Tab-separated table of C-alpha atoms and ligand atoms in Angstrom:
chain	number	residue	atom	x	y	z
A	394	UNK	CA	0.000	0.000	0.000
A	395	UNK	CA	1.164	3.504	-0.807
A	396	UNK	CA	2.121	5.729	2.090
A	397	UNK	CA	-0.257	8.579	1.140
A	398	UNK	CA	-3.671	8.882	-0.502
A	399	UNK	CA	-3.900	11.998	-2.613
A	400	UNK	CA	-7.000	13.495	-4.201
A	401	UNK	CA	-5.912	14.538	-7.711
A	402	UNK	CA	-8.103	17.409	-8.870
A	403	UNK	CA	-6.874	19.054	-12.094
A	404	UNK	CA	-10.074	21.035	-12.795
A	405	UNK	CA	-10.297	23.231	-15.892
A	406	UNK	CA	-7.980	24.449	-18.629
A	407	UNK	CA	-4.288	24.692	-17.875
A	408	UNK	CA	-4.939	23.100	-14.482
A	409	UNK	CA	-4.697	19.819	-16.403
A	410	UNK	CA	-1.423	20.708	-18.086
A	411	UNK	CA	0.398	21.867	-14.973
A	412	UNK	CA	-0.820	18.832	-13.032
A	413	UNK	CA	0.355	16.498	-15.823
A	414	UNK	CA	3.741	18.194	-15.716
A	415	UNK	CA	3.978	17.906	-11.938
A	416	UNK	CA	3.211	14.215	-11.560
A	417	UNK	CA	6.555	12.987	-12.983
A	418	UNK	CA	8.314	15.411	-10.631
A	419	UNK	CA	6.616	13.783	-7.632
A	420	UNK	CA	7.434	10.338	-9.020
A	421	UNK	CA	11.077	11.262	-9.510
A	422	UNK	CA	11.234	12.420	-5.895
A	423	UNK	CA	9.975	9.021	-4.834
A	424	UNK	CA	6.814	10.443	-3.240
A	425	UNK	CA	4.874	7.297	-2.413
A	426	UNK	CA	1.217	7.982	-3.157
A	427	UNK	CA	-1.938	6.551	-4.567
A	428	UNK	CA	-3.785	9.200	-6.585
A	429	UNK	CA	-7.545	9.339	-7.013
A	430	UNK	CA	-8.962	11.589	-9.714
A	431	UNK	CA	-11.594	14.050	-8.490
A	432	UNK	CA	-14.165	15.938	-10.586
A	433	UNK	CA	-14.360	19.689	-10.171
A	434	UNK	CA	-14.969	22.641	-12.466
A	435	UNK	CA	-16.943	24.269	-15.165
A	436	UNK	CA	-17.794	21.087	-17.073
A	437	UNK	CA	-19.656	19.763	-14.016
A	438	UNK	CA	-21.466	23.028	-13.470
A	439	UNK	CA	-22.736	22.954	-17.055
A	440	UNK	CA	-23.635	19.250	-17.109
A	441	UNK	CA	-24.721	18.637	-13.522
A	442	UNK	CA	-25.467	22.062	-12.119
A	443	UNK	CA	-22.785	21.586	-9.475
A	444	UNK	CA	-19.108	22.409	-10.049
A	445	UNK	CA	-18.185	20.279	-7.025
A	446	UNK	CA	-20.299	17.114	-7.107
A	447	UNK	CA	-20.924	15.209	-3.853
A	448	UNK	CA	-18.858	12.258	-5.069
A	449	UNK	CA	-15.846	14.594	-5.133
A	450	UNK	CA	-16.318	15.615	-1.521
A	451	UNK	CA	-16.445	11.934	-0.617
A	452	UNK	CA	-13.018	11.299	-2.164
A	453	UNK	CA	-11.605	14.244	-0.286
A	454	UNK	CA	-12.844	12.782	2.973
A	455	UNK	CA	-11.037	9.545	2.182
A	456	UNK	CA	-7.640	11.037	1.320
A	457	UNK	CA	-4.747	12.645	3.212
A	458	UNK	CA	-4.552	15.797	1.105
A	459	UNK	CA	-5.706	17.207	-2.199
A	460	UNK	CA	-3.739	18.653	-5.088
A	461	UNK	CA	-5.811	21.029	-7.169
A	462	UNK	CA	-5.048	22.629	-10.560
A	463	UNK	CA	-7.360	25.465	-11.552
A	464	UNK	CA	-10.953	26.269	-12.311
A	465	UNK	CA	-12.886	28.638	-14.466
A	466	UNK	CA	-15.357	30.738	-12.542
A	467	UNK	CA	-17.809	33.311	-13.831
A	468	UNK	CA	-20.284	35.755	-12.278
A	469	UNK	CA	-23.710	34.369	-11.412
A	470	UNK	CA	-25.724	35.494	-14.431
A	471	UNK	CA	-23.138	34.416	-16.972
A	472	UNK	CA	-22.818	31.070	-15.231
A	473	UNK	CA	-26.568	30.518	-15.297
A	474	UNK	CA	-26.652	31.029	-19.080
A	475	UNK	CA	-24.168	28.215	-19.649
A	476	UNK	CA	-26.153	25.580	-17.764
A	477	UNK	CA	-27.461	22.606	-19.720
A	478	UNK	CA	-30.998	23.453	-20.990
A	479	UNK	CA	-32.448	20.686	-18.801
A	480	UNK	CA	-31.066	22.474	-15.718
A	481	UNK	CA	-32.163	25.998	-16.617
A	482	UNK	CA	-34.810	27.670	-14.441
A	483	UNK	CA	-34.231	25.286	-11.544
A	484	UNK	CA	-32.960	28.107	-9.396
A	485	UNK	CA	-29.373	26.791	-9.471
A	486	UNK	CA	-26.846	29.440	-8.562
A	487	UNK	CA	-23.106	29.228	-9.165
A	488	UNK	CA	-20.848	29.435	-6.135
A	489	UNK	CA	-17.076	29.111	-6.478
A	490	UNK	CA	-16.208	25.479	-5.657
A	491	UNK	CA	-12.824	26.372	-4.221
A	492	UNK	CA	-14.407	28.861	-1.841
A	493	UNK	CA	-16.917	26.141	-0.939
A	494	UNK	CA	-14.130	23.623	-0.313
A	495	UNK	CA	-12.355	26.043	1.989
A	496	UNK	CA	-15.541	26.453	4.016
A	497	UNK	CA	-16.737	22.809	3.991
A	498	UNK	CA	-13.407	21.504	5.228
A	499	UNK	CA	-12.702	24.509	7.449
A	500	UNK	CA	-9.429	25.149	5.607
A	501	UNK	CA	-8.927	28.267	7.663
A	502	UNK	CA	-5.390	29.174	6.671
A	503	UNK	CA	-4.374	30.144	3.183
A	504	UNK	CA	-0.609	30.009	3.141
A	505	UNK	CA	0.995	31.905	0.261
A	506	UNK	CA	4.784	32.082	0.227
A	507	UNK	CA	6.303	34.648	-2.132
A	508	UNK	CA	10.031	34.243	-2.481
A	509	UNK	CA	12.339	35.806	-5.055
A	510	UNK	CA	14.512	32.971	-6.336
A	511	UNK	CA	17.894	34.183	-7.546
A	512	UNK	CA	18.103	34.672	-11.276
A	513	UNK	CA	14.382	35.016	-11.936
A	514	UNK	CA	14.193	37.878	-14.450
A	515	UNK	CA	10.686	38.657	-13.191
A	516	UNK	CA	11.692	39.530	-9.616
A	517	UNK	CA	10.924	43.138	-8.767
A	518	UNK	CA	13.907	43.095	-6.387
A	519	UNK	CA	16.230	40.450	-5.020
A	520	UNK	CA	15.920	38.968	-1.540
A	521	UNK	CA	12.166	39.237	-1.217
A	522	UNK	CA	10.874	36.517	1.059
A	523	UNK	CA	7.310	37.149	2.197
A	524	UNK	CA	4.803	34.644	3.506
A	525	UNK	CA	1.157	35.656	3.431
A	526	UNK	CA	-1.314	34.173	5.911
A	527	UNK	CA	-4.800	34.785	4.573
A	528	UNK	CA	-7.870	33.934	6.635
A	529	UNK	CA	-9.736	31.611	4.341
A	530	UNK	CA	-13.273	31.042	5.609
A	531	UNK	CA	-14.765	34.332	6.852
A	532	UNK	CA	-14.942	37.994	5.881
A	533	UNK	CA	-16.600	38.880	2.589
A	534	UNK	CA	-16.359	35.293	1.367
A	535	UNK	CA	-19.199	33.914	3.495
A	536	UNK	CA	-21.672	34.389	0.673
A	537	UNK	CA	-24.090	36.383	2.889
A	538	UNK	CA	-25.377	38.908	0.384
A	539	UNK	CA	-28.683	40.536	-0.492
A	540	UNK	CA	-30.183	41.870	-3.702
A	541	UNK	CA	-32.865	42.969	-3.486
A	542	UNK	CA	-32.615	43.538	0.251
A	543	UNK	CA	-35.459	41.726	2.047
A	544	UNK	CA	-37.658	43.727	4.458
A	545	UNK	CA	-36.392	42.162	7.661
A	546	UNK	CA	-32.753	42.797	6.708
A	547	UNK	CA	-33.588	46.328	5.616
A	548	UNK	CA	-35.343	47.045	8.877
A	549	UNK	CA	-32.482	45.622	10.887
A	550	UNK	CA	-30.026	47.800	8.982
A	551	UNK	CA	-32.207	50.853	9.628
A	552	UNK	CA	-31.447	50.731	13.332
A	553	UNK	CA	-28.178	52.334	12.215
A	554	UNK	CA	-28.774	56.090	11.663
A	555	UNK	CA	-26.289	56.088	8.771
A	556	UNK	CA	-28.858	54.073	6.769
A	557	UNK	CA	-30.940	57.242	6.322
A	558	UNK	CA	-28.957	58.271	3.314
A	559	UNK	CA	-30.336	55.183	1.528
A	560	UNK	CA	-33.981	55.954	2.446
A	561	UNK	CA	-34.991	57.097	-0.992
A	562	UNK	CA	-33.292	54.211	-2.821
A	563	UNK	CA	-35.766	51.606	-4.160
A	564	UNK	CA	-35.142	48.241	-2.507
A	565	UNK	CA	-34.240	46.498	-5.790
A	566	UNK	CA	-31.613	49.138	-6.465
A	567	UNK	CA	-29.849	48.349	-3.218
A	568	UNK	CA	-27.308	45.539	-2.828
A	569	UNK	CA	-25.627	44.481	0.390
A	570	UNK	CA	-22.612	42.224	0.870
A	571	UNK	CA	-21.431	41.397	4.345
A	572	UNK	CA	-18.014	41.054	5.941
A	573	UNK	CA	-18.498	38.725	8.864
A	574	UNK	CA	-15.547	38.124	11.164
A	575	UNK	CA	-15.241	36.332	14.468
A	576	UNK	CA	-12.860	36.613	17.377
A	577	UNK	CA	-12.092	32.927	16.924
A	578	UNK	CA	-11.310	33.280	13.202
A	579	UNK	CA	-9.166	36.393	13.649
A	580	UNK	CA	-7.249	34.950	16.577
A	581	UNK	CA	-6.627	31.655	14.803
A	582	UNK	CA	-5.124	33.169	11.650
A	583	UNK	CA	-2.952	35.620	13.577
A	584	UNK	CA	-1.737	32.870	15.881
A	585	UNK	CA	-0.827	30.702	12.892
A	586	UNK	CA	1.149	33.596	11.424
A	587	UNK	CA	3.024	34.167	14.692
A	588	UNK	CA	3.709	30.453	15.144
A	589	UNK	CA	5.235	30.408	11.677
A	590	UNK	CA	7.312	33.506	12.436
A	591	UNK	CA	8.570	31.867	15.605
A	592	UNK	CA	9.397	28.568	13.899
A	593	UNK	CA	11.300	30.186	11.035
A	594	UNK	CA	12.900	33.049	13.006
A	595	UNK	CA	11.049	35.836	11.282
A	596	UNK	CA	11.360	39.143	13.152
A	597	UNK	CA	7.942	40.613	12.352
A	598	UNK	CA	4.324	39.923	11.505
A	599	UNK	CA	2.488	42.622	9.568
A	600	UNK	CA	-1.261	42.899	9.956
A	601	UNK	CA	-3.036	44.258	6.878
A	602	UNK	CA	-6.406	45.831	7.719
A	603	UNK	CA	-8.428	49.026	7.463
A	604	UNK	CA	-9.717	49.651	10.978
A	605	UNK	CA	-9.977	53.404	10.442
A	606	UNK	CA	-12.927	52.762	8.094
A	607	UNK	CA	-14.095	49.202	8.804
A	608	UNK	CA	-14.274	49.978	12.492
A	609	UNK	CA	-16.049	46.899	13.728
A	610	UNK	CA	-14.493	44.066	11.729
A	611	UNK	CA	-11.161	45.839	11.343
A	612	UNK	CA	-11.242	46.766	15.000
A	613	UNK	CA	-11.896	43.193	16.071
A	614	UNK	CA	-9.031	41.891	13.959
A	615	UNK	CA	-6.665	44.524	15.336
A	616	UNK	CA	-7.570	43.740	18.953
A	617	UNK	CA	-7.123	40.008	18.337
A	618	UNK	CA	-3.736	40.590	16.695
A	619	UNK	CA	-2.516	42.709	19.618
A	620	UNK	CA	-3.634	40.078	22.087
A	621	UNK	CA	-1.890	37.266	20.229
A	622	UNK	CA	1.290	39.310	19.762
A	623	UNK	CA	1.700	39.497	23.551
A	624	UNK	CA	2.480	35.777	23.567
A	625	UNK	CA	5.426	36.294	21.184
A	626	UNK	CA	7.722	38.837	22.833
A	627	UNK	CA	10.575	38.533	20.314
A	628	UNK	CA	8.381	39.152	17.274
A	629	UNK	CA	7.102	42.603	16.363
A	630	UNK	CA	3.536	43.232	15.245
A	631	UNK	CA	3.300	45.906	12.563
A	632	UNK	CA	-0.165	47.298	11.848
A	633	UNK	CA	-0.787	48.627	8.358
A	634	UNK	CA	-3.736	49.717	6.239
A	635	UNK	CA	-4.361	47.750	3.060
A	636	UNK	CA	-4.026	50.769	0.760
A	637	UNK	CA	-0.742	52.028	2.163
A	638	UNK	CA	0.545	48.475	2.376
A	639	UNK	CA	0.120	48.028	-1.391
A	640	UNK	CA	2.318	51.061	-1.891
A	641	UNK	CA	4.963	50.015	0.610
A	642	UNK	CA	5.125	46.498	-0.760
A	643	UNK	CA	6.105	47.866	-4.145
A	644	UNK	CA	8.504	50.375	-2.605
A	645	UNK	CA	10.206	48.278	0.086
A	646	UNK	CA	9.295	44.649	-0.482
A	647	UNK	CA	12.360	43.438	1.413
A	648	UNK	CA	11.125	44.978	4.643
A	649	UNK	CA	8.311	42.461	5.104
A	650	UNK	CA	8.395	38.943	6.486
A	651	UNK	CA	5.091	37.428	7.509
A	652	UNK	CA	1.877	39.154	6.490
A	653	UNK	CA	-1.496	38.335	7.999
A	654	UNK	CA	-4.877	39.466	6.717
A	655	UNK	CA	-8.550	38.602	6.612
A	656	UNK	CA	-9.947	36.880	3.541
A	657	UNK	CA	-10.459	39.672	0.992
A	658	UNK	CA	-7.442	41.763	1.963
A	659	UNK	CA	-5.377	38.575	1.952
A	660	UNK	CA	-6.665	37.816	-1.532
A	661	UNK	CA	-5.607	41.246	-2.759
A	662	UNK	CA	-2.277	41.507	-1.024
A	663	UNK	CA	-1.236	37.969	-1.978
A	664	UNK	CA	-1.649	38.751	-5.682
A	665	UNK	CA	0.482	41.838	-5.184
A	666	UNK	CA	3.145	39.826	-3.369
A	667	UNK	CA	3.049	37.148	-6.068
A	668	UNK	CA	3.839	39.750	-8.708
A	669	UNK	CA	6.869	40.947	-6.734
A	670	UNK	CA	8.471	37.556	-7.285
A	671	UNK	CA	7.459	36.548	-10.782
A	672	UNK	CA	3.694	36.614	-10.934
A	673	UNK	CA	1.160	33.869	-11.365
A	674	UNK	CA	3.625	31.422	-12.880
A	675	UNK	CA	5.333	31.214	-9.500
A	676	UNK	CA	2.545	31.686	-6.960
A	677	UNK	CA	1.860	28.571	-4.911
A	678	UNK	CA	-0.595	28.183	-2.069
A	679	UNK	CA	-2.053	25.839	0.485
A	680	UNK	CA	-5.550	25.888	1.983
A	681	UNK	CA	-4.815	24.362	5.331
A	682	UNK	CA	-7.140	23.134	8.050
A	683	UNK	CA	-6.555	21.175	11.228
A	684	UNK	CA	-6.975	17.768	9.568
A	685	UNK	CA	-7.017	18.304	5.841
A	686	UNK	CA	-5.470	20.569	3.238
A	687	UNK	CA	-6.010	21.453	-0.411
A	688	UNK	CA	-3.010	22.787	-2.295
A	689	UNK	CA	-3.457	24.993	-5.352
A	690	UNK	CA	-1.449	27.389	-7.493
A	691	UNK	CA	-3.087	30.813	-7.295
A	692	UNK	CA	-3.396	31.133	-11.072
A	693	UNK	CA	-6.631	30.401	-12.888
A	694	UNK	CA	-7.471	28.075	-15.756
A	695	UNK	CA	-6.150	30.477	-18.448
A	696	UNK	CA	-8.404	29.265	-21.313
A	697	UNK	CA	-6.401	31.438	-23.709
A	698	UNK	CA	-3.319	29.253	-23.213
A	699	UNK	CA	-4.964	25.877	-22.743
A	700	UNK	CA	-3.648	23.058	-24.914
A	701	UNK	CA	-0.487	24.901	-25.926
A	702	UNK	CA	2.011	23.414	-23.464
A	703	UNK	CA	2.884	27.010	-22.704
A	704	UNK	CA	2.176	28.075	-19.131
A	705	UNK	CA	4.768	27.999	-16.383
A	706	UNK	CA	4.375	24.910	-14.194
A	707	UNK	CA	6.592	26.298	-11.389
A	708	UNK	CA	3.583	27.490	-9.373
A	709	UNK	CA	2.104	23.997	-9.513
A	710	UNK	CA	5.415	22.283	-8.764
A	711	UNK	CA	5.939	24.578	-5.776
A	712	UNK	CA	2.377	23.859	-4.711
A	713	UNK	CA	3.139	20.141	-4.757
A	714	UNK	CA	6.219	20.913	-2.682
A	715	UNK	CA	4.053	22.638	-0.083
A	716	UNK	CA	1.825	19.576	0.014
A	717	UNK	CA	4.602	17.073	0.640
A	718	UNK	CA	6.103	19.398	3.219
A	719	UNK	CA	2.730	19.606	5.033
A	720	UNK	CA	2.463	15.822	4.919
A	721	UNK	CA	5.800	15.631	6.723
A	722	UNK	CA	8.169	14.806	3.851
A	723	UNK	CA	10.481	17.664	4.795
A	724	UNK	CA	13.587	16.262	3.159
A	725	UNK	CA	11.855	15.623	-0.154
A	726	UNK	CA	10.340	19.087	-0.058
A	727	UNK	CA	13.721	20.690	0.570
A	728	UNK	CA	15.256	18.701	-2.268
A	729	UNK	CA	12.533	19.844	-4.623
A	730	UNK	CA	12.982	23.478	-3.664
A	731	UNK	CA	16.711	23.226	-4.328
A	732	UNK	CA	15.986	21.767	-7.771
A	733	UNK	CA	13.480	24.525	-8.599
A	734	UNK	CA	15.901	27.212	-7.396
A	735	UNK	CA	18.645	25.555	-9.460
A	736	UNK	CA	16.620	25.659	-12.680
A	737	UNK	CA	15.706	29.307	-12.134
A	738	UNK	CA	19.287	30.317	-11.273
A	739	UNK	CA	20.761	28.492	-14.248
A	740	UNK	CA	18.497	30.367	-16.659
A	741	UNK	CA	18.496	27.821	-19.471
A	742	UNK	CA	14.857	26.795	-19.133
A	743	UNK	CA	12.593	29.837	-19.389
A	744	UNK	CA	8.846	29.718	-19.973
A	745	UNK	CA	7.117	32.436	-22.034
A	746	UNK	CA	6.325	34.602	-18.978
A	747	UNK	CA	10.067	34.662	-18.232
A	748	UNK	CA	10.836	35.738	-21.783
A	749	UNK	CA	11.759	32.299	-23.122
A	750	UNK	CA	10.071	29.525	-25.043
A	751	UNK	CA	10.440	26.475	-22.826
A	752	UNK	CA	7.174	24.529	-22.702
A	753	UNK	CA	5.240	23.426	-19.626
A	754	UNK	CA	6.443	19.829	-19.838
A	755	UNK	CA	10.009	20.805	-20.656
A	756	UNK	CA	10.165	23.146	-17.647
A	757	UNK	CA	9.102	20.278	-15.417
A	758	UNK	CA	11.692	18.073	-17.118
A	759	UNK	CA	14.356	20.631	-16.271
A	760	UNK	CA	13.401	20.303	-12.607
A	761	UNK	CA	13.494	16.519	-12.878
A	762	UNK	CA	16.954	16.708	-14.418
A	763	UNK	CA	18.148	18.694	-11.393
A	764	UNK	CA	16.717	16.040	-9.085
B	1556	IPM	C1	-7.670	33.042	-5.006
B	1556	IPM	C2	-8.703	33.331	-6.060
B	1556	IPM	C3	-10.081	32.936	-5.530
B	1556	IPM	C4	-10.365	33.798	-4.334
B	1556	IPM	C5	-11.207	33.017	-6.576
B	1556	IPM	C6	-10.928	32.120	-7.760
B	1556	IPM	C7	-12.551	32.694	-5.988
B	1556	IPM	O1	-8.657	34.670	-6.428
B	1556	IPM	O2	-7.536	31.872	-4.607
B	1556	IPM	O3	-6.985	33.953	-4.579
B	1556	IPM	O4	-10.838	34.921	-4.484
B	1556	IPM	O5	-10.089	33.349	-3.235
B	1557	MG	MG1	-7.001	35.727	-5.566
């Protein structure tokens, strides 16, 4: 029997290509796993009205971790139009399956390392080494939204005097999205960030928020962060606002170590950090819970490039590295990182985003050669 059971979930578009390129890398490393294919993505939305069928969730429950490629997602109305005619008008509504997975499995921590490997022509500066901790289940991603706003919600909102400025707005011209945060959720993500900082000797944790405007949710997060920071005397807590942080990250990216943020701000700031060190072709991530984790590159399904053996598989390969590391295969993970760094430093294999013409498969082969 293989040592690990892995849910293999390529999804849509280039997700398939980068996963195909990554498998031989894992094999070369000697990662001992049994892989089970899992359905997810646009095809299943169109055919079955559910981009994440129940049978897929079942496989996830039976495996140790999941490796995920990419999915196409579209806004609600566009998604509804693409449903199979037999499923139209059944009131089905598209909800991002990856967001659903994060919530179903309580994958509370999105871990997004952004490191500038030497020799990558796409690095904004050298020596950037940021790790983003993004809260992954709360905030604006809870799906609690209203349009039109029902009477009871409207009335509840009207207990706030600031609602008066919306008095004259017809109810169907009013939309409300919520940002729901809990003390538990805020404390948990900040604690995870500090634990990481402690383990890897990082001198600071930077909180990205906007408590001057989002007083309640931002205020809660800030209070939780300050409370957690007290338990880590050697590590500084820096408090920043999301807008200014975007500026500073471009200006002084080397000043930051560990960044922690709620869901939406973490989403935004992690894309920014990814671009500092090469962009989507290099951005790996893990959705990590207490007992299960789903690992995914942060890029999408890139339909424009699908089938061309073109996209950079480094993000996916690094994602696989995060998975084996999380499973406890530290030595293998370290070996893989050295191989990836070696390929980048050498500069012979360069995918299109790096200004070269090495294909997806060939880039993965270059990593294998280094192993
Ligand atoms: C990400 C993506 C997702 C998100 C989308 C695809 C729903 O942008 O993983 O960062 O917003 O979380
Ligand atoms: Mg994102």
